[in-house]
Coordinates of C-alpha atoms in Angstrom, one line a residue:
Chain A
X9 CA 22.7 -14.9 39.4
X10 CA 19.6 -15.6 37.4
X11 CA 19.1 -15.8 33.7
X12 CA 16.0 -14.5 32.1
X13 CA 15.0 -14.9 28.5
X14 CA 15.0 -11.6 26.5
X15 CA 12.3 -13.0 24.2
X16 CA 9.2 -10.9 24.8
X17 CA 7.0 -13.8 23.8
X18 CA 8.8 -16.5 25.8
X19 CA 6.4 -19.3 26.7
X20 CA 3.6 -18.1 24.4
X21 CA 2.3 -20.8 22.1
X22 CA 2.8 -20.2 18.3
X23 CA 0.1 -20.8 15.8
X24 CA 1.7 -22.4 12.7
X25 CA -0.4 -22.2 9.5
X26 CA 0.5 -24.4 6.6
X27 CA -0.1 -22.7 3.3
X28 CA 0.2 -25.8 1.3
X29 CA -0.4 -24.9 -2.4
X30 CA -1.7 -21.5 -3.5
X31 CA -1.3 -21.7 -7.3
X32 CA 2.4 -22.7 -7.1
X33 CA 3.5 -25.0 -10.0
X34 CA 5.4 -28.2 -9.4
X35 CA 8.4 -27.5 -11.6
X36 CA 10.7 -26.5 -8.8
X37 CA 9.3 -28.7 -6.1
X38 CA 7.1 -31.7 -6.8
X39 CA 5.6 -31.8 -3.3
X40 CA 3.0 -29.1 -4.0
X41 CA -0.4 -30.8 -3.5
X42 CA -3.1 -30.3 -6.2
X43 CA -6.1 -32.7 -5.6
X44 CA -8.2 -32.9 -2.5
X45 CA -6.5 -36.2 -1.5
X46 CA -3.1 -34.7 -1.9
X47 CA -4.1 -31.7 0.1
X48 CA -5.4 -33.9 2.9
X49 CA -2.2 -36.0 2.9
X50 CA -0.1 -32.8 3.2
X51 CA -2.3 -31.3 5.9
X52 CA -2.2 -34.5 8.0
X53 CA 1.6 -34.5 7.9
X54 CA 1.7 -30.7 8.7
X55 CA -0.5 -31.3 11.7
X56 CA 1.9 -33.9 13.0
X57 CA 4.7 -31.5 12.4
X58 CA 3.1 -28.8 14.5
X59 CA 0.7 -26.9 12.2
X60 CA -2.8 -25.9 13.6
X61 CA -4.2 -24.4 10.4
X62 CA -4.2 -25.5 6.8
X63 CA -4.7 -22.9 4.1
X64 CA -5.4 -24.2 0.6
X65 CA -6.6 -23.4 -2.9
X66 CA -8.7 -25.9 -4.8
X67 CA -6.9 -27.0 -8.0
X68 CA -7.5 -29.4 -10.8
X69 CA -5.3 -32.5 -11.2
X70 CA -3.2 -30.6 -13.8
X71 CA -2.7 -27.8 -11.2
X72 CA -4.9 -25.2 -12.8
X73 CA -7.2 -23.2 -10.5
X74 CA -10.5 -24.9 -9.7
X75 CA -13.3 -22.5 -8.5
X76 CA -16.0 -25.2 -8.1
X77 CA -17.5 -25.0 -4.6
X78 CA -17.9 -28.8 -4.7
X79 CA -14.1 -29.3 -4.9
X80 CA -13.7 -27.0 -1.8
X81 CA -16.4 -28.9 0.0
X82 CA -14.9 -32.3 -0.9
X83 CA -11.6 -31.2 0.5
X84 CA -13.1 -29.9 3.7
X85 CA -15.0 -33.2 4.1
X86 CA -11.9 -35.3 3.7
X87 CA -9.8 -33.0 5.9
X88 CA -12.4 -33.1 8.7
X89 CA -12.5 -36.9 8.5
X90 CA -8.7 -37.2 8.6
X91 CA -7.5 -34.5 11.1
X92 CA -8.5 -31.9 13.6
X93 CA -6.4 -29.3 11.8
X94 CA -8.3 -26.0 11.4
X95 CA -9.4 -25.2 7.8
X96 CA -8.8 -21.9 6.0
X97 CA -9.8 -22.1 2.3
X98 CA -8.9 -19.2 0.1
X99 CA -11.4 -16.8 -1.4
X100 CA -11.8 -16.4 -5.2
X101 CA -9.7 -13.3 -5.7
X102 CA -7.1 -12.3 -8.2
X103 CA -7.9 -15.3 -10.5
X104 CA -11.7 -14.9 -10.3
X105 CA -12.9 -11.5 -11.3
X106 CA -16.4 -11.7 -10.1
X107 CA -18.9 -10.3 -7.6
X108 CA -18.4 -10.3 -3.8
X109 CA -21.1 -13.0 -3.5
X110 CA -19.3 -15.2 -6.0
X111 CA -15.9 -14.7 -4.3
X112 CA -17.5 -16.1 -1.1
X113 CA -19.7 -18.7 -2.7
X114 CA -17.7 -21.8 -1.8
X115 CA -17.4 -20.6 1.8
X116 CA -21.1 -20.1 2.2
X117 CA -21.9 -23.3 0.3
X118 CA -19.6 -25.3 2.6
X119 CA -21.2 -23.7 5.7
X120 CA -24.6 -25.2 4.7
X121 CA -23.2 -28.7 4.9
X122 CA -23.4 -30.2 8.4
X123 CA -20.0 -30.1 10.0
X124 CA -18.3 -28.6 7.0
X125 CA -18.2 -24.9 7.9
X126 CA -14.6 -23.7 7.3
X127 CA -12.9 -22.4 10.5
X128 CA -11.3 -19.4 8.7
X129 CA -11.3 -17.5 5.4
X130 CA -9.1 -14.6 4.4
X131 CA -10.1 -11.0 3.8
X132 CA -7.4 -9.0 2.0
X133 CA -8.4 -5.7 3.6
X134 CA -7.2 -3.2 1.0
X135 CA -6.1 -2.7 -2.6
X136 CA -2.6 -3.1 -4.2
X137 CA -1.0 -4.0 -7.5
X138 CA 0.1 -7.7 -7.6
X139 CA 1.9 -7.6 -10.9
X140 CA 5.2 -9.3 -11.2
X141 CA 8.4 -7.5 -12.2
X142 CA 11.3 -9.4 -13.8
X143 CA 14.5 -7.6 -12.7
X144 CA 16.8 -9.7 -14.9
X145 CA 14.8 -9.0 -18.1
X146 CA 13.9 -5.4 -16.8
X147 CA 10.3 -5.9 -17.8
X148 CA 6.9 -6.4 -16.2
X149 CA 5.7 -10.0 -16.6
X150 CA 2.1 -8.7 -16.0
X151 CA 1.0 -5.1 -15.8
X152 CA -2.7 -5.0 -15.2
X153 CA -3.2 -7.0 -12.0
X154 CA -4.7 -4.4 -9.6
X155 CA -6.0 -6.4 -6.7
X156 CA -9.0 -4.4 -5.7
X157 CA -10.8 -4.9 -2.4
X158 CA -12.9 -1.9 -1.4
X159 CA -14.0 -1.3 2.2
X160 CA -17.5 -2.2 1.0
X161 CA -16.4 -5.6 -0.3
X162 CA -14.4 -6.3 2.9
X163 CA -17.3 -5.3 5.1
X164 CA -19.6 -7.6 3.2
X165 CA -17.1 -10.5 3.6
X166 CA -16.8 -9.8 7.4
X167 CA -20.6 -9.7 7.9
X168 CA -21.3 -12.8 5.9
X169 CA -18.5 -14.7 7.6
X170 CA -19.9 -13.8 11.0
X171 CA -23.3 -15.0 9.9
X172 CA -22.1 -18.4 8.8
X173 CA -19.6 -18.8 11.6
X174 CA -16.3 -18.4 9.8
X175 CA -13.4 -16.5 11.5
X176 CA -11.9 -13.9 9.2
X177 CA -8.1 -13.7 8.6
X178 CA -7.5 -10.0 7.9
X179 CA -4.6 -9.9 5.4
X180 CA -2.4 -6.8 5.4
X181 CA -0.1 -6.1 2.4
X182 CA 0.7 -2.5 3.2
X183 CA 0.4 0.0 6.1
X184 CA -3.0 1.3 4.8
X185 CA -4.4 -2.3 5.0
X186 CA -3.4 -2.3 8.7
X187 CA -5.1 1.1 9.1
X188 CA -8.3 -0.3 7.6
X189 CA -8.0 -3.3 9.9
X190 CA -7.9 -0.9 12.8
X191 CA -11.0 0.9 11.5
X192 CA -12.8 -2.4 11.1
X193 CA -12.0 -3.2 14.7
X194 CA -13.4 0.2 15.8
X195 CA -16.5 -0.3 13.7
X196 CA -17.1 -3.7 15.3
X197 CA -16.9 -5.5 11.9
X198 CA -14.3 -8.0 13.3
X199 CA -14.8 -9.9 16.5
X200 CA -11.9 -9.8 19.0
X201 CA -9.5 -11.4 19.4
X202 CA -9.1 -10.8 15.7
X203 CA -6.5 -12.5 13.4
X204 CA -4.2 -10.4 11.3
X205 CA -1.8 -11.8 8.7
X206 CA 1.0 -9.7 7.2
X207 CA 1.6 -10.7 3.6
X208 CA 5.1 -9.8 2.5
X209 CA 6.0 -10.2 -1.1
X210 CA 9.1 -11.0 -3.0
X211 CA 10.6 -12.5 -6.2
X212 CA 9.3 -9.6 -8.3
X213 CA 6.0 -9.3 -6.5
X214 CA 6.0 -5.7 -5.5
X215 CA 2.6 -5.4 -3.9
X216 CA 3.7 -5.9 -0.3
X217 CA 6.6 -5.0 1.8
X218 CA 9.8 -6.9 1.0
X219 CA 10.0 -10.4 2.5
X220 CA 12.6 -9.4 5.0
X221 CA 12.8 -8.8 8.8
X222 CA 12.9 -5.1 8.0
X223 CA 9.8 -5.5 5.8
X224 CA 7.9 -7.1 8.7
X225 CA 9.3 -4.6 11.2
X226 CA 7.8 -1.7 9.1
X227 CA 4.4 -3.4 9.5
X228 CA 4.8 -3.9 13.3
X229 CA 5.4 -0.2 13.8
X230 CA 1.7 0.3 12.9
X231 CA 0.1 -2.4 15.0
X232 CA -3.2 -1.0 16.3
X233 CA -3.3 -0.3 20.0
X234 CA -6.1 -1.0 22.4
X235 CA -7.6 -4.0 20.6
X236 CA -7.2 -7.7 21.1
X237 CA -5.8 -9.6 18.1
X238 CA -3.1 -12.1 17.1
X239 CA -0.9 -11.5 14.1
X240 CA 1.0 -13.8 11.8
X241 CA 3.3 -13.4 8.8
X242 CA 3.7 -15.1 5.4
X243 CA 5.9 -14.2 2.4
X244 CA 4.5 -14.6 -1.0
X245 CA 7.2 -16.1 -3.2
X246 CA 9.9 -15.4 -0.6
X247 CA 11.9 -17.3 2.0
X248 CA 10.1 -16.7 5.3
X249 CA 12.7 -17.7 7.8
X250 CA 13.9 -14.1 8.5
X251 CA 10.5 -12.6 9.2
X252 CA 9.5 -15.8 11.0
X253 CA 12.3 -15.2 13.5
X254 CA 11.0 -11.7 14.2
X255 CA 7.4 -13.1 14.6
X256 CA 8.7 -15.7 17.1
X257 CA 10.6 -13.1 19.1
X258 CA 7.7 -10.6 19.1
X259 CA 4.8 -12.9 19.9
X260 CA 3.5 -13.2 16.4
X261 CA 2.6 -16.4 14.6
X262 CA 3.9 -18.0 11.4
X263 CA 2.2 -19.0 8.1
X264 CA 4.5 -21.0 5.8
X265 CA 4.3 -23.4 3.0
X266 CA 5.2 -24.5 -0.5
X267 CA 2.2 -22.5 -1.8
X268 CA 4.2 -19.3 -1.0
X269 CA 7.7 -20.4 -1.9
X270 CA 9.2 -23.8 -3.0
X271 CA 12.3 -23.4 -0.8
X272 CA 15.0 -24.6 -3.3
X273 CA 17.5 -23.7 -0.6
X274 CA 16.4 -26.9 1.2
X275 CA 16.2 -29.1 -1.9
X276 CA 12.6 -30.2 -2.4
X277 CA 11.1 -30.1 1.1
X278 CA 7.6 -31.1 1.8
X279 CA 5.1 -28.7 3.5
X280 CA 5.5 -30.7 6.7
X281 CA 9.3 -30.3 6.5
X282 CA 8.8 -26.5 6.6
X283 CA 6.4 -26.7 9.5
X284 CA 8.8 -28.9 11.4
X285 CA 11.6 -26.4 10.9
X286 CA 9.4 -23.6 12.2
X287 CA 8.4 -25.7 15.2
X288 CA 12.0 -26.5 16.0
X289 CA 13.0 -22.8 15.6
X290 CA 10.1 -21.8 17.8
X291 CA 11.5 -24.1 20.5
X292 CA 14.7 -22.0 20.7
X293 CA 12.5 -19.0 21.4
X294 CA 10.7 -20.9 24.2
X295 CA 7.6 -21.3 22.2
X296 CA 5.7 -24.5 21.4
X297 CA 3.3 -25.0 18.6
X298 CA -0.3 -24.3 19.5
X299 CA -2.7 -27.2 18.9
X300 CA -5.9 -26.5 17.0
X301 CA -7.8 -26.3 20.3
X302 CA -5.2 -23.9 21.7
X303 CA -5.4 -21.9 18.5
X304 CA -9.2 -21.6 18.9
X305 CA -8.7 -20.4 22.5
X306 CA -6.1 -17.8 21.5
X307 CA -8.5 -16.5 18.9
X308 CA -11.6 -16.6 21.0
X309 CA -13.4 -19.1 18.7
X310 CA -16.2 -21.0 20.4
Chain B
X16 CA 37.0 24.3 18.6
X17 CA 34.9 24.2 15.5
X18 CA 31.1 23.6 15.2
X19 CA 29.7 21.6 12.3
X20 CA 26.1 21.2 11.4
X21 CA 24.7 17.7 12.0
X22 CA 22.1 18.3 9.3
X23 CA 23.0 15.8 6.5
X24 CA 21.5 18.1 3.9
X25 CA 23.1 21.4 5.2
X26 CA 23.5 23.8 2.3
X27 CA 21.4 21.9 -0.2
X28 CA 18.6 24.0 -1.8
X29 CA 15.0 22.9 -1.0
X30 CA 12.4 22.7 -3.6
X31 CA 9.1 24.0 -2.2
X32 CA 6.0 23.0 -4.1
X33 CA 2.8 24.9 -3.4
X34 CA -0.3 22.6 -3.6
X35 CA -2.7 25.4 -3.7
X36 CA -6.2 23.9 -4.0
X37 CA -6.8 20.2 -4.8
X38 CA -10.6 19.9 -4.2
X39 CA -10.5 21.5 -0.8
X40 CA -13.7 23.4 0.1
X41 CA -13.5 27.0 1.5
X42 CA -15.6 26.4 4.6
X43 CA -12.6 26.2 7.0
X44 CA -10.3 28.5 5.1
X45 CA -11.5 31.0 2.5
X46 CA -8.1 31.4 0.9
X47 CA -8.4 28.3 -1.3
X48 CA -8.2 29.4 -4.9
X49 CA -10.8 28.1 -7.3
X50 CA -10.7 30.1 -10.6
X51 CA -7.7 30.5 -12.9
X52 CA -7.2 34.1 -11.8
X53 CA -7.3 33.1 -8.1
X54 CA -4.8 30.3 -8.8
X55 CA -2.5 32.7 -10.5
X56 CA -2.7 35.2 -7.6
X57 CA -2.0 32.5 -5.1
X58 CA 0.9 31.1 -7.2
X59 CA 2.6 34.5 -7.6
X60 CA 2.4 35.1 -3.9
X61 CA 3.8 31.6 -3.2
X62 CA 6.7 32.2 -5.7
X63 CA 7.6 35.4 -3.8
X64 CA 7.5 33.4 -0.5
X65 CA 9.9 30.7 -1.8
X66 CA 7.9 28.2 -3.9
X67 CA 9.4 26.9 -7.1
X68 CA 6.4 24.7 -8.2
X69 CA 2.7 25.3 -8.3
X70 CA 0.4 22.2 -8.2
X71 CA -3.3 22.9 -8.9
X72 CA -6.6 21.4 -9.9
X73 CA -8.9 23.3 -12.3
X74 CA -12.2 24.1 -10.6
X75 CA -15.4 25.9 -11.4
X76 CA -16.2 29.2 -9.7
X77 CA -18.4 27.3 -7.2
X78 CA -15.4 25.0 -6.3
X79 CA -16.6 21.9 -8.1
X80 CA -14.1 19.9 -10.2
X81 CA -13.5 21.2 -13.7
X82 CA -12.1 18.7 -16.2
X83 CA -12.2 20.9 -19.2
X84 CA -8.7 21.0 -20.8
X85 CA -9.4 24.6 -21.8
X86 CA -9.5 25.7 -18.1
X87 CA -6.2 24.0 -17.5
X88 CA -4.7 25.7 -20.5
X89 CA -6.2 29.1 -19.5
X90 CA -4.6 28.7 -16.1
X91 CA -1.2 27.8 -17.6
X92 CA -1.3 30.7 -20.0
X93 CA -2.0 33.2 -17.2
X94 CA 0.6 31.6 -14.9
X95 CA 3.3 31.8 -17.5
X96 CA 2.5 35.4 -18.2
X97 CA 2.6 36.3 -14.5
X98 CA 5.5 34.2 -13.0
X99 CA 8.4 31.9 -13.7
X100 CA 7.0 29.4 -11.2
X101 CA 7.1 25.8 -12.5
X102 CA 3.6 24.4 -13.3
X103 CA 2.4 21.0 -12.2
X104 CA -1.3 20.4 -13.0
X105 CA -3.0 17.3 -11.7
X106 CA -4.2 14.4 -13.8
X107 CA -7.8 13.4 -13.9
X108 CA -7.8 10.6 -11.4
X109 CA -10.1 9.7 -8.6
X110 CA -12.9 12.1 -9.7
X111 CA -12.6 11.2 -13.4
X112 CA -13.1 7.6 -14.0
X113 CA -12.0 7.4 -17.6
X114 CA -9.4 6.0 -20.0
X115 CA -5.7 6.6 -19.6
X116 CA -5.8 8.9 -22.6
X117 CA -8.6 11.0 -21.1
X118 CA -6.8 11.3 -17.8
X119 CA -3.8 12.8 -19.6
X120 CA -5.9 14.8 -22.2
X121 CA -5.4 18.3 -20.7
X122 CA -1.7 17.7 -20.3
X123 CA -1.3 16.7 -24.0
X124 CA -3.6 19.5 -25.1
X125 CA -1.6 22.1 -23.3
X126 CA 1.6 20.8 -24.7
X127 CA 0.3 21.5 -28.2
X128 CA 0.0 25.2 -27.4
X129 CA 3.2 27.2 -28.0
X130 CA 4.9 27.8 -24.7
X131 CA 2.2 26.2 -22.6
X132 CA 3.7 22.7 -22.0
X133 CA 3.3 22.0 -18.2
X134 CA 6.7 21.5 -16.5
X135 CA 5.4 18.5 -14.4
X136 CA 2.5 16.2 -14.0
X137 CA 2.0 13.5 -11.3
X138 CA 1.9 9.7 -11.8
X139 CA 0.5 7.9 -8.8
X140 CA 2.6 4.8 -9.3
X141 CA 0.4 2.1 -7.7
X142 CA -3.1 1.3 -6.3
X143 CA -4.6 1.9 -2.9
X144 CA -8.0 2.6 -1.3
X145 CA -8.6 6.3 -0.8
X146 CA -11.9 6.1 1.2
X147 CA -12.4 8.2 4.2
X148 CA -13.0 6.8 7.7
X149 CA -14.8 8.9 10.3
X150 CA -13.4 7.7 13.7
X151 CA -15.9 9.8 15.7
X152 CA -19.0 8.3 14.0
X153 CA -17.2 4.9 13.6
X154 CA -18.3 4.7 10.0
X155 CA -16.9 4.9 6.5
X156 CA -17.9 8.1 4.7
X157 CA -17.1 6.4 1.4
X158 CA -16.4 2.8 0.9
X159 CA -15.8 2.1 -2.8
X160 CA -13.0 4.5 -3.7
X161 CA -10.3 2.1 -4.9
X162 CA -7.7 4.3 -6.6
X163 CA -6.4 2.0 -9.3
X164 CA -3.2 2.8 -11.3
X165 CA -1.8 -0.3 -13.0
X166 CA 1.8 -0.5 -14.1
X167 CA 0.4 -0.5 -17.7
X168 CA -1.4 2.9 -17.0
X169 CA 1.7 4.3 -15.3
X170 CA 4.0 3.3 -18.1
X171 CA 1.6 4.9 -20.6
X172 CA 1.7 8.2 -18.6
X173 CA 5.5 8.1 -18.4
X174 CA 6.0 7.5 -22.1
X175 CA 3.5 10.1 -23.2
X176 CA 4.9 12.7 -20.8
X177 CA 8.4 12.0 -22.1
X178 CA 7.0 12.5 -25.7
X179 CA 5.5 15.9 -24.9
X180 CA 8.3 17.1 -22.6
X181 CA 6.6 17.0 -19.2
X182 CA 8.6 15.8 -16.2
X183 CA 6.7 13.1 -14.2
X184 CA 6.3 13.4 -10.4
X185 CA 6.1 9.8 -9.2
X186 CA 3.8 9.8 -6.2
X187 CA 4.2 7.0 -3.6
X188 CA 1.4 6.3 -1.1
X189 CA 2.8 3.0 0.2
X190 CA 6.0 1.0 0.1
X191 CA 4.9 -1.0 -3.0
X192 CA 4.5 2.3 -4.9
X193 CA 8.2 3.0 -4.1
X194 CA 9.1 -0.5 -5.2
X195 CA 7.3 0.1 -8.5
X196 CA 9.1 3.5 -8.8
X197 CA 12.4 1.6 -8.5
X198 CA 11.3 -0.9 -11.2
X199 CA 10.4 2.0 -13.4
X200 CA 13.8 3.5 -13.0
X201 CA 15.4 0.1 -13.8
X202 CA 13.2 -0.2 -16.9
X203 CA 14.2 3.3 -18.0
X204 CA 10.7 4.6 -18.0
X205 CA 11.7 7.6 -15.9
X206 CA 14.5 9.9 -16.7
X207 CA 17.1 10.6 -14.0
X208 CA 17.3 12.6 -11.8
X209 CA 13.7 11.5 -11.2
X210 CA 11.2 13.3 -8.9
X211 CA 9.5 11.2 -6.2
X212 CA 6.7 12.5 -3.9
X213 CA 5.7 10.7 -0.7
X214 CA 1.9 11.3 -0.2
X215 CA 1.1 10.7 3.5
X216 CA -2.6 10.7 4.4
X217 CA -4.5 11.7 7.5
X218 CA -7.9 12.9 8.8
X219 CA -9.5 9.5 8.1
X220 CA -7.8 9.0 4.7
X221 CA -6.2 5.6 5.3
X222 CA -4.7 5.1 1.9
X223 CA -1.1 6.3 2.7
X224 CA 1.2 6.2 5.7
X225 CA 0.1 8.4 8.6
X226 CA 1.0 12.0 8.3
X227 CA 3.8 11.9 10.9
X228 CA 7.6 11.9 11.0
X229 CA 7.3 8.1 11.6
X230 CA 5.1 7.7 8.6
X231 CA 7.6 9.4 6.3
X232 CA 10.5 7.6 8.0
X233 CA 8.9 4.2 7.1
X234 CA 9.0 5.4 3.4
X235 CA 12.6 6.5 3.6
X236 CA 13.8 3.1 4.7
X237 CA 12.9 1.9 1.2
X238 CA 14.5 4.6 -0.9
X239 CA 15.9 2.9 -4.0
X240 CA 19.7 2.8 -4.1
X241 CA 21.9 3.4 -7.1
X242 CA 19.6 5.8 -8.9
X243 CA 19.5 9.6 -9.1
X244 CA 16.3 11.2 -7.9
X245 CA 15.0 13.9 -5.6
X246 CA 12.2 13.2 -3.2
X247 CA 9.6 15.4 -1.5
X248 CA 6.7 14.9 0.9
X249 CA 3.1 16.1 1.2
X250 CA 0.3 15.1 3.6
X251 CA -3.2 14.8 2.3
X252 CA -5.5 16.3 4.8
X253 CA -2.8 16.5 7.5
X254 CA -0.5 19.0 9.1
X255 CA 2.9 18.6 7.2
X256 CA 5.2 20.4 9.6
X257 CA 6.5 17.2 11.3
X258 CA 7.3 15.3 8.1
X259 CA 8.6 18.6 6.6
X260 CA 11.3 18.8 9.3
X261 CA 12.4 15.3 8.5
X262 CA 12.6 16.1 4.8
X263 CA 14.6 19.3 5.6
X264 CA 17.0 17.3 7.7
X265 CA 17.4 14.4 5.3
X266 CA 17.8 16.3 2.0
X267 CA 14.3 15.9 0.8
X268 CA 11.9 18.6 -0.4
X269 CA 8.5 19.9 0.7
X270 CA 5.1 20.1 -1.0
X271 CA 2.6 22.1 1.1
X272 CA -0.6 24.0 0.6
X273 CA -4.2 24.6 1.5
X274 CA -5.2 22.0 -1.1
X275 CA -3.9 19.3 1.3
X276 CA -4.9 20.9 4.6
X277 CA -6.5 24.2 5.6
X278 CA -4.2 24.6 8.7
X279 CA -6.8 25.8 11.2
X280 CA -3.9 25.7 13.8
X281 CA -2.7 28.9 12.1
X282 CA -6.1 30.6 11.7
X283 CA -6.9 31.1 8.1
X284 CA -3.4 31.2 6.5
X285 CA -2.9 31.8 2.8
X286 CA -0.9 29.3 0.6
X287 CA 2.0 31.9 0.6
X288 CA 1.9 32.0 4.4
X289 CA 2.5 28.2 4.5
X290 CA 5.3 28.5 1.9
X291 CA 6.9 31.3 3.9
X292 CA 6.9 29.2 7.1
X293 CA 8.6 26.3 5.3
X294 CA 11.2 28.6 3.8
X295 CA 11.9 30.1 7.3
X296 CA 12.1 26.6 8.8
X297 CA 14.4 25.6 6.0
X298 CA 16.7 28.4 6.9
X299 CA 17.3 26.9 10.4
X300 CA 18.4 23.7 8.6
X301 CA 20.9 25.7 6.5
X302 CA 18.7 25.3 3.4
X303 CA 17.5 28.1 1.1
X304 CA 14.6 27.7 -1.3
X305 CA 15.5 26.6 -4.8
X306 CA 14.4 29.0 -7.5
X307 CA 12.6 27.6 -10.5
X308 CA 15.8 27.6 -12.4
X309 CA 17.7 25.8 -9.6
X310 CA 14.8 23.3 -9.4
X311 CA 15.2 22.5 -13.1
X312 CA 18.9 22.0 -12.6
X313 CA 18.4 19.7 -9.6
X314 CA 15.9 17.6 -11.6
X315 CA 17.9 17.6 -14.8
X316 CA 15.3 19.4 -16.8
X317 CA 16.6 21.0 -19.9

């Protein structure tokens, strides 16, 4: 009698992306990194714990958003000196209402510095409202935050990123985002294997699917067929461990960090603590963390 | 031995809404009504075939969009004189980039005329891109049509409609729209029983779920619990008969018409032909068409 794992993805390496800070405050968890040095320290620890990619937002020492390309470049320079972790800076998006060119400015600027081209940058491939609802107070905390990304804008980002050698992370909040991702693959605007990230949303953020296994499952029913890509999942302001289990089972990847959710369930964990838990959970599914080099191979990055 | 229907909604009346024209051209099907008189003629035939609600867009004799409140009012006056069908004019939306007040202007103007208050008006309760992809040419036909409806705008529409006595039709394109619909119910911005319409999208329109039974099923998995509402389904530029079967089975309602899809599969049917087919299909599910009066009762309209 032989046993055989029922995990479809048994043996496949898992890409763990550490989403270290976003614009999360420190009031619930003091381990959210703000400055370039803090981001580097967190990223190095995450790399040791199993992460292959670091996603970060540049912030001022007081935690407020910092949109200066120089701060992004300083962070990349220090990250590259300290670690082989792959680098995925954010774009200027909800917090920076500006032109397509301006939203990509820090990525393009960094790519002009020798050795400092970011490995990835995200493209949110659709539009949705990202306002926050407070169910306890029965009121909207914000009510005008339409997060608008037209196909024209997304195509611009994809072309410019290809020109400067940055791999896009196509981010899908709803099923129409995934349909547009498929159209972009058909139009040849994204190189294959592509990288697709499902952004679930919770804690009153209503712009994505709920941050549950069911919420991710509804996305997976619309995975494009006939194209090569890897997919991952994160949960904005929600506990990711449910959806992460589905990703581990189904051959997806995992993007977790204090930027998305401070994990008070675990006390005040660090980003590396979260990465380590995912790596350990992955082991039970027969999946080991992909190194940065293995991640580049999975995603066809030269 | 006794037989018992397995249809959960067996015996429940079905509200059939005729979506007679939108901005559909006549090149595939000449039966799309443009002028007020043509709309009235189509609506009367639809009412006889089983429809309880008529949704229409005012258009010029050449078919182009007409945003003049007077044309909307003329149509309502003629409809009320000819039929008891409930009236659901569109809002000025994608084609009319203007203020919230302007988008609702024809509704408010009509409500000031004795006996001409529309019964319904739609509120698309979220944002999505409504561009059209051409899979044959592998190109976007449009690439800047973000359809933006912030919670602030939607709340304004809901409050004004309540003030003037118009019942909102909350339209959901994606799961976040349904989450916002639930928040609006919790906030008391929509009277119960509310009316929710799932807008599927097809033929290269990527802004909703695919126009399939599966596409509707993914919506139904997120139906809000603990509130009173009725739900319906339409498919923008897609054949509705698959999703309509699921709606008939599950106790939902059906919104069909040449405005959404010209149904070349059926030759050149009229709007009433489509309504009749749905009514006949409903009979097989043990469901008869709701009259306008029964529709008002189902939706708690005084």
